[in-house]
Amino acid sequence: MSTITISGVQKKYHQKPVLKDVNLAIQPNQIYGLLGRNGVGKSTLMRIIANRTRIKVGTVTLDGESVFENERAQNRIYLMSTAKLLPQEEKVFKLFKLIKTMYGDFDEAYAEHLAEAFELDTHSKLRKLSTGYQTIANLIIALCLPCDFIFLDEPVLGLDANHRELFYQELAETFSSKPRTFVIATHLIEEVSGLLNHVFVIADGKVSLDEDVEVLQQRGRQISGPAALVQDYLQGVPVLHTTRLGGMMTAYCLQTPLERPLPAGVSLDGMNLQRLFIEVTRKPGGRDEI
Amino acid sequence: MSTITISGVQKKYHQKPVLKDVNLAIQPNQIYGLLGRNGVGKSTLMRIIANRTRIKVGTVTLDGESVFENERAQNRIYLMSTAKLLPQEEKVFKLFKLIKTMYGDFDEAYAEHLAEAFELDTHSKLRKLSTGYQTIANLIIALCLPCDFIFLDEPVLGLDANHRELFYQELAETFSSKPRTFVIATHLIEEVSGLLNHVFVIADGKVSLDEDVEVLQQRGRQISGPAALVQDYLQGVPVLHTTRLGGMMTAYCLQTPLERPLPAGVSLDGMNLQRLFIEVTRKPGGRDEI
């Protein structure tokens, strides 16, 4: 099975290193979350994989071949972003036909189904659609293309709650009926978390977390109770962050000493993925020691 | 206490009516959610109140006086939006000083605290900040101005989860230490729901829902179970929407017949605010009858 392998990728912007040493493997038939704070280089990394930005250091391969300037590899990769790369003067239904002639297997019937579900006016020119509907047209194309690796950069930015929910539902359905790989960069982590199999977190130019969502959700814990008892329970354990309210403390951890007996009055709960992300990506200054 | 009263407001765009007949009252010391599907006219309504868009039909008054072309009223109203109305070439800390000379009571100390909390480089020119940090600079100004009515149009669009959380925390704190009115238009309803006292939903050019969040959360219910039992329980009751999976049905209601005994195997739960919004604003075609 085909894998995209990213090795030692570096990229500077205006002399400033953004990506310092990125290494990761994108497997077939997975839904990945590509997470990171604003400005950390998620879009840059996707643009590199999709051959839209060049790099001097590092490699990106598919089936062992570099994906750069490689038409065969790039035909299997699609990057949907907010960038207006599609012809703005074209009517949407003509755009679908145009794309069908370019990619033989574009799923026109599914595109029509999606346009109807989203109430997208396919007889409008792309340019005349609202920003939200331009995003939706972009999303529909991404879901109907016959590519093996589909990268979605902030796919739901500015969409209302109804359209976001519809998109998540359709993504789940098309993934289950025709498995392929989606890589989703988004700041709306909690909403999308139910869809994700695996998460990459980029921080300080590197992959700081590369883990299955199921494992992460087992590892992430929040421990609350009287501060002295929480501190005692977590003695010697790395803590991501603590908050205090009066004499009470909540500590967020990825390694919980489950073998120790939990003191009475202390509670131990799971962390949802967005909370876990927030705690994992706090600036070092915000880290707490117990 | 001062109230902003909006009566019979109409507004067309390109001959198409957007706001058809908007009536609502914005009370002092509240945090409102101004909700609605994409393109429904939330931004337009805020721009009308802030005297940035003119109307031919309808009135907006503060203390009984029209707010249009009324400097005294407008000095008490602030609209923070993504529009780049601030001087782009100014450094952020100079901008703070400039605003302080314009509005005597601009809270410079709090602005400095917020800049530090968000790690905003106040020695950068506004134009040179990333989109996310331009939004943050805008937000800081909005939180530090001495206005009685502060309108925030998509305040967290594009912000990462950490910055969104920090913003919600700071908003709650500044509201509690210095009560004033905030009106927040956002698509991230669930995240902000804990802050809101009251919700306006705009649909089809009118206010379709104008209710305290507490009341709404008591009214909104989801009823799940075997379809025949759910249908039987809800006989004659208006239902917002139903979903089915196999023989099971979930129905979403604002009026639940709590006096009827709940059949065994049927569950009745609350609806969170985002779910309630989605169900309330479905297109009529999507409405279901039991």
PDB file of N, CA and C in Angstrom, chain A residues 36-38 119 130 132-133 154 157-165 169 187-189 191 274-275 277-279 281-283, chain B residues 36-38 119 130 132-133 154 157-165 169 187-189 191 274-275 277-279 281-283:
ATOM      1  N   GLY A  36      -1.838  22.329  15.086  1.00  0.00           N
ATOM      2  CA  GLY A  36      -0.742  23.196  15.518  1.00  0.00           C
ATOM      3  C   GLY A  36      -1.271  24.591  15.762  1.00  0.00           C
ATOM      4  N   ARG A  37      -0.516  25.360  16.564  1.00  0.00           N
ATOM      5  CA  ARG A  37      -0.902  26.741  16.827  1.00  0.00           C
ATOM      6  C   ARG A  37      -0.892  27.541  15.523  1.00  0.00           C
ATOM      7  N   ASN A  38      -1.527  28.700  15.548  1.00  0.00           N
ATOM      8  CA  ASN A  38      -1.477  29.601  14.403  1.00  0.00           C
ATOM      9  C   ASN A  38      -0.038  29.872  13.987  1.00  0.00           C
ATOM     10  N   GLU A 119     -27.258  23.041  -0.736  1.00  0.00           N
ATOM     11  CA  GLU A 119     -28.022  24.107  -1.413  1.00  0.00           C
ATOM     12  C   GLU A 119     -27.102  25.089  -2.126  1.00  0.00           C
ATOM     13  N   SER A 130     -20.922  33.606  -2.248  1.00  0.00           N
ATOM     14  CA  SER A 130     -20.407  34.148  -0.990  1.00  0.00           C
ATOM     15  C   SER A 130     -19.148  33.371  -0.608  1.00  0.00           C
ATOM     16  N   GLY A 132     -18.515  31.730   2.026  1.00  0.00           N
ATOM     17  CA  GLY A 132     -18.898  30.419   2.553  1.00  0.00           C
ATOM     18  C   GLY A 132     -19.172  29.424   1.437  1.00  0.00           C
ATOM     19  N   TYR A 133     -19.907  29.856   0.418  1.00  0.00           N
ATOM     20  CA  TYR A 133     -20.243  28.934  -0.669  1.00  0.00           C
ATOM     21  C   TYR A 133     -19.044  28.666  -1.592  1.00  0.00           C
ATOM     22  N   GLU A 154      -7.990  24.013   6.633  1.00  0.00           N
ATOM     23  CA  GLU A 154      -9.077  24.792   7.251  1.00  0.00           C
ATOM     24  C   GLU A 154     -10.360  24.654   6.431  1.00  0.00           C
ATOM     25  N   LEU A 157     -13.558  26.827   7.755  1.00  0.00           N
ATOM     26  CA  LEU A 157     -13.399  28.202   8.239  1.00  0.00           C
ATOM     27  C   LEU A 157     -14.542  29.089   7.730  1.00  0.00           C
ATOM     28  N   GLY A 158     -15.274  29.688   8.650  1.00  0.00           N
ATOM     29  CA  GLY A 158     -16.353  30.611   8.276  1.00  0.00           C
ATOM     30  C   GLY A 158     -17.668  29.939   7.927  1.00  0.00           C
ATOM     31  N   LEU A 159     -17.701  28.599   7.892  1.00  0.00           N
ATOM     32  CA  LEU A 159     -18.983  27.920   7.616  1.00  0.00           C
ATOM     33  C   LEU A 159     -19.854  27.940   8.877  1.00  0.00           C
ATOM     34  N   ASP A 160     -21.169  28.032   8.677  1.00  0.00           N
ATOM     35  CA  ASP A 160     -22.044  28.016   9.846  1.00  0.00           C
ATOM     36  C   ASP A 160     -22.156  26.586  10.392  1.00  0.00           C
ATOM     37  N   ALA A 161     -22.753  26.473  11.575  1.00  0.00           N
ATOM     38  CA  ALA A 161     -22.755  25.188  12.289  1.00  0.00           C
ATOM     39  C   ALA A 161     -23.458  24.097  11.480  1.00  0.00           C
ATOM     40  N   ASN A 162     -24.521  24.457  10.771  1.00  0.00           N
ATOM     41  CA  ASN A 162     -25.261  23.467   9.978  1.00  0.00           C
ATOM     42  C   ASN A 162     -24.382  22.915   8.853  1.00  0.00           C
ATOM     43  N   HIS A 163     -23.699  23.811   8.142  1.00  0.00           N
ATOM     44  CA  HIS A 163     -22.847  23.362   7.039  1.00  0.00           C
ATOM     45  C   HIS A 163     -21.636  22.581   7.539  1.00  0.00           C
ATOM     46  N   ARG A 164     -21.125  22.961   8.696  1.00  0.00           N
ATOM     47  CA  ARG A 164     -20.003  22.193   9.255  1.00  0.00           C
ATOM     48  C   ARG A 164     -20.457  20.771   9.566  1.00  0.00           C
ATOM     49  N   GLU A 165     -21.613  20.649  10.201  1.00  0.00           N
ATOM     50  CA  GLU A 165     -22.106  19.312  10.552  1.00  0.00           C
ATOM     51  C   GLU A 165     -22.335  18.458   9.302  1.00  0.00           C
ATOM     52  N   GLN A 169     -20.531  14.882   8.300  1.00  0.00           N
ATOM     53  CA  GLN A 169     -21.322  13.683   7.983  1.00  0.00           C
ATOM     54  C   GLN A 169     -20.947  13.124   6.617  1.00  0.00           C
ATOM     55  N   HIS A 187      -8.567  24.378  13.229  1.00  0.00           N
ATOM     56  CA  HIS A 187      -8.525  24.850  14.619  1.00  0.00           C
ATOM     57  C   HIS A 187      -9.761  24.398  15.394  1.00  0.00           C
ATOM     58  N   LEU A 188     -10.752  23.820  14.688  1.00  0.00           N
ATOM     59  CA  LEU A 188     -11.971  23.372  15.374  1.00  0.00           C
ATOM     60  C   LEU A 188     -11.815  21.891  15.716  1.00  0.00           C
ATOM     61  N   ILE A 189     -10.956  21.628  16.678  1.00  0.00           N
ATOM     62  CA  ILE A 189     -10.485  20.283  16.944  1.00  0.00           C
ATOM     63  C   ILE A 189     -11.579  19.409  17.534  1.00  0.00           C
ATOM     64  N   GLU A 191     -14.813  19.507  17.293  1.00  0.00           N
ATOM     65  CA  GLU A 191     -15.857  19.112  16.345  1.00  0.00           C
ATOM     66  C   GLU A 191     -15.424  17.972  15.434  1.00  0.00           C
ATOM     67  N   GLN A 274      -9.482  18.562  21.993  1.00  0.00           N
ATOM     68  CA  GLN A 274      -9.159  19.998  21.926  1.00  0.00           C
ATOM     69  C   GLN A 274      -8.453  20.444  23.203  1.00  0.00           C
ATOM     70  N   ARG A 275      -8.939  19.993  24.347  1.00  0.00           N
ATOM     71  CA  ARG A 275      -8.292  20.317  25.620  1.00  0.00           C
ATOM     72  C   ARG A 275      -6.862  19.777  25.623  1.00  0.00           C
ATOM     73  N   PHE A 277      -4.952  19.179  23.074  1.00  0.00           N
ATOM     74  CA  PHE A 277      -4.146  20.008  22.176  1.00  0.00           C
ATOM     75  C   PHE A 277      -3.727  21.300  22.868  1.00  0.00           C
ATOM     76  N   ILE A 278      -4.702  21.960  23.517  1.00  0.00           N
ATOM     77  CA  ILE A 278      -4.398  23.231  24.189  1.00  0.00           C
ATOM     78  C   ILE A 278      -3.297  23.028  25.219  1.00  0.00           C
ATOM     79  N   GLU A 279      -3.396  21.956  25.988  1.00  0.00           N
ATOM     80  CA  GLU A 279      -2.406  21.739  27.052  1.00  0.00           C
ATOM     81  C   GLU A 279      -1.043  21.331  26.490  1.00  0.00           C
ATOM     82  N   THR A 281       0.206  22.241  23.620  1.00  0.00           N
ATOM     83  CA  THR A 281       0.846  23.296  22.818  1.00  0.00           C
ATOM     84  C   THR A 281       0.984  24.610  23.572  1.00  0.00           C
ATOM     85  N   ARG A 282       0.742  24.617  24.889  1.00  0.00           N
ATOM     86  CA  ARG A 282       1.024  25.828  25.650  1.00  0.00           C
ATOM     87  C   ARG A 282       2.486  26.189  25.492  1.00  0.00           C
ATOM     88  N   LYS A 283       2.763  27.488  25.471  1.00  0.00           N
ATOM     89  CA  LYS A 283       4.151  27.932  25.430  1.00  0.00           C
ATOM     90  C   LYS A 283       4.873  27.442  26.691  1.00  0.00           C
TER      91      LYS A 283
ATOM     92  N   GLY B  36     -27.166  33.145  13.470  1.00  0.00           N
ATOM     93  CA  GLY B  36     -27.901  33.008  12.214  1.00  0.00           C
ATOM     94  C   GLY B  36     -27.041  32.278  11.207  1.00  0.00           C
ATOM     95  N   ARG B  37     -27.686  31.687  10.207  1.00  0.00           N
ATOM     96  CA  ARG B  37     -26.961  31.005   9.145  1.00  0.00           C
ATOM     97  C   ARG B  37     -26.066  32.006   8.404  1.00  0.00           C
ATOM     98  N   ASN B  38     -25.116  31.497   7.633  1.00  0.00           N
ATOM     99  CA  ASN B  38     -24.289  32.344   6.775  1.00  0.00           C
ATOM    100  C   ASN B  38     -25.153  33.225   5.889  1.00  0.00           C
ATOM    101  N   GLU B 119       0.609  37.182  23.909  1.00  0.00           N
ATOM    102  CA  GLU B 119       1.939  37.252  23.278  1.00  0.00           C
ATOM    103  C   GLU B 119       1.905  38.044  21.978  1.00  0.00           C
ATOM    104  N   SER B 130       0.343  38.761  11.612  1.00  0.00           N
ATOM    105  CA  SER B 130      -0.418  37.716  10.920  1.00  0.00           C
ATOM    106  C   SER B 130      -1.908  38.032  11.066  1.00  0.00           C
ATOM    107  N   GLY B 132      -4.240  36.289  12.292  1.00  0.00           N
ATOM    108  CA  GLY B 132      -4.679  35.944  13.638  1.00  0.00           C
ATOM    109  C   GLY B 132      -4.345  37.047  14.635  1.00  0.00           C
ATOM    110  N   TYR B 133      -3.132  37.569  14.553  1.00  0.00           N
ATOM    111  CA  TYR B 133      -2.728  38.598  15.510  1.00  0.00           C
ATOM    112  C   TYR B 133      -3.378  39.953  15.207  1.00  0.00           C
ATOM    113  N   GLU B 154     -17.786  37.930  14.574  1.00  0.00           N
ATOM    114  CA  GLU B 154     -16.870  36.797  14.380  1.00  0.00           C
ATOM    115  C   GLU B 154     -15.529  37.057  15.072  1.00  0.00           C
ATOM    116  N   LEU B 157     -12.682  34.159  14.568  1.00  0.00           N
ATOM    117  CA  LEU B 157     -12.491  33.496  13.267  1.00  0.00           C
ATOM    118  C   LEU B 157     -10.999  33.318  12.984  1.00  0.00           C
ATOM    119  N   GLY B 158     -10.579  32.078  12.793  1.00  0.00           N
ATOM    120  CA  GLY B 158      -9.193  31.803  12.436  1.00  0.00           C
ATOM    121  C   GLY B 158      -8.245  31.730  13.624  1.00  0.00           C
ATOM    122  N   LEU B 159      -8.729  32.019  14.841  1.00  0.00           N
ATOM    123  CA  LEU B 159      -7.849  31.896  16.012  1.00  0.00           C
ATOM    124  C   LEU B 159      -7.705  30.429  16.403  1.00  0.00           C
ATOM    125  N   ASP B 160      -6.518  30.082  16.912  1.00  0.00           N
ATOM    126  CA  ASP B 160      -6.350  28.694  17.337  1.00  0.00           C
ATOM    127  C   ASP B 160      -7.065  28.454  18.664  1.00  0.00           C
ATOM    128  N   ALA B 161      -7.165  27.182  19.053  1.00  0.00           N
ATOM    129  CA  ALA B 161      -7.982  26.815  20.211  1.00  0.00           C
ATOM    130  C   ALA B 161      -7.480  27.504  21.483  1.00  0.00           C
ATOM    131  N   ASN B 162      -6.166  27.647  21.624  1.00  0.00           N
ATOM    132  CA  ASN B 162      -5.614  28.279  22.829  1.00  0.00           C
ATOM    133  C   ASN B 162      -6.024  29.741  22.913  1.00  0.00           C
ATOM    134  N   HIS B 163      -5.908  30.458  21.793  1.00  0.00           N
ATOM    135  CA  HIS B 163      -6.269  31.872  21.797  1.00  0.00           C
ATOM    136  C   HIS B 163      -7.773  32.070  21.966  1.00  0.00           C
ATOM    137  N   ARG B 164      -8.566  31.151  21.408  1.00  0.00           N
ATOM    138  CA  ARG B 164     -10.019  31.256  21.616  1.00  0.00           C
ATOM    139  C   ARG B 164     -10.348  31.107  23.096  1.00  0.00           C
ATOM    140  N   GLU B 165      -9.743  30.107  23.725  1.00  0.00           N
ATOM    141  CA  GLU B 165     -10.031  29.882  25.142  1.00  0.00           C
ATOM    142  C   GLU B 165      -9.622  31.086  25.983  1.00  0.00           C
ATOM    143  N   GLN B 169     -12.034  33.465  28.366  1.00  0.00           N
ATOM    144  CA  GLN B 169     -11.731  33.695  29.789  1.00  0.00           C
ATOM    145  C   GLN B 169     -11.636  35.185  30.096  1.00  0.00           C
ATOM    146  N   HIS B 187     -20.120  31.731  14.619  1.00  0.00           N
ATOM    147  CA  HIS B 187     -20.586  30.406  14.205  1.00  0.00           C
ATOM    148  C   HIS B 187     -20.117  29.327  15.177  1.00  0.00           C
ATOM    149  N   LEU B 188     -19.243  29.695  16.117  1.00  0.00           N
ATOM    150  CA  LEU B 188     -18.739  28.699  17.079  1.00  0.00           C
ATOM    151  C   LEU B 188     -19.590  28.778  18.341  1.00  0.00           C
ATOM    152  N   ILE B 189     -20.815  28.303  18.207  1.00  0.00           N
ATOM    153  CA  ILE B 189     -21.840  28.538  19.210  1.00  0.00           C
ATOM    154  C   ILE B 189     -21.565  27.763  20.481  1.00  0.00           C
ATOM    155  N   GLU B 191     -18.826  26.690  21.828  1.00  0.00           N
ATOM    156  CA  GLU B 191     -17.722  27.209  22.633  1.00  0.00           C
ATOM    157  C   GLU B 191     -18.107  28.435  23.450  1.00  0.00           C
ATOM    158  N   GLN B 274     -25.580  24.770  20.374  1.00  0.00           N
ATOM    159  CA  GLN B 274     -25.242  24.659  18.950  1.00  0.00           C
ATOM    160  C   GLN B 274     -26.198  23.698  18.250  1.00  0.00           C
ATOM    161  N   ARG B 275     -26.495  22.572  18.893  1.00  0.00           N
ATOM    162  CA  ARG B 275     -27.458  21.613  18.340  1.00  0.00           C
ATOM    163  C   ARG B 275     -28.824  22.291  18.179  1.00  0.00           C
ATOM    164  N   PHE B 277     -29.467  25.450  17.819  1.00  0.00           N
ATOM    165  CA  PHE B 277     -29.392  26.391  16.698  1.00  0.00           C
ATOM    166  C   PHE B 277     -29.514  25.653  15.369  1.00  0.00           C
ATOM    167  N   ILE B 278     -28.778  24.555  15.219  1.00  0.00           N
ATOM    168  CA  ILE B 278     -28.819  23.803  13.959  1.00  0.00           C
ATOM    169  C   ILE B 278     -30.246  23.353  13.668  1.00  0.00           C
ATOM    170  N   GLU B 279     -30.917  22.852  14.693  1.00  0.00           N
ATOM    171  CA  GLU B 279     -32.274  22.327  14.460  1.00  0.00           C
ATOM    172  C   GLU B 279     -33.279  23.453  14.203  1.00  0.00           C
ATOM    173  N   THR B 281     -32.644  26.318  12.781  1.00  0.00           N
ATOM    174  CA  THR B 281     -32.401  27.053  11.534  1.00  0.00           C
ATOM    175  C   THR B 281     -32.314  26.149  10.312  1.00  0.00           C
ATOM    176  N   ARG B 282     -32.735  24.897  10.434  1.00  0.00           N
ATOM    177  CA  ARG B 282     -32.822  24.064   9.237  1.00  0.00           C
ATOM    178  C   ARG B 282     -33.791  24.690   8.256  1.00  0.00           C
ATOM    179  N   LYS B 283     -33.485  24.535   6.976  1.00  0.00           N
ATOM    180  CA  LYS B 283     -34.415  25.020   5.954  1.00  0.00           C
ATOM    181  C   LYS B 283     -35.733  24.270   6.095  1.00  0.00           C
TER     182      LYS B 283
END
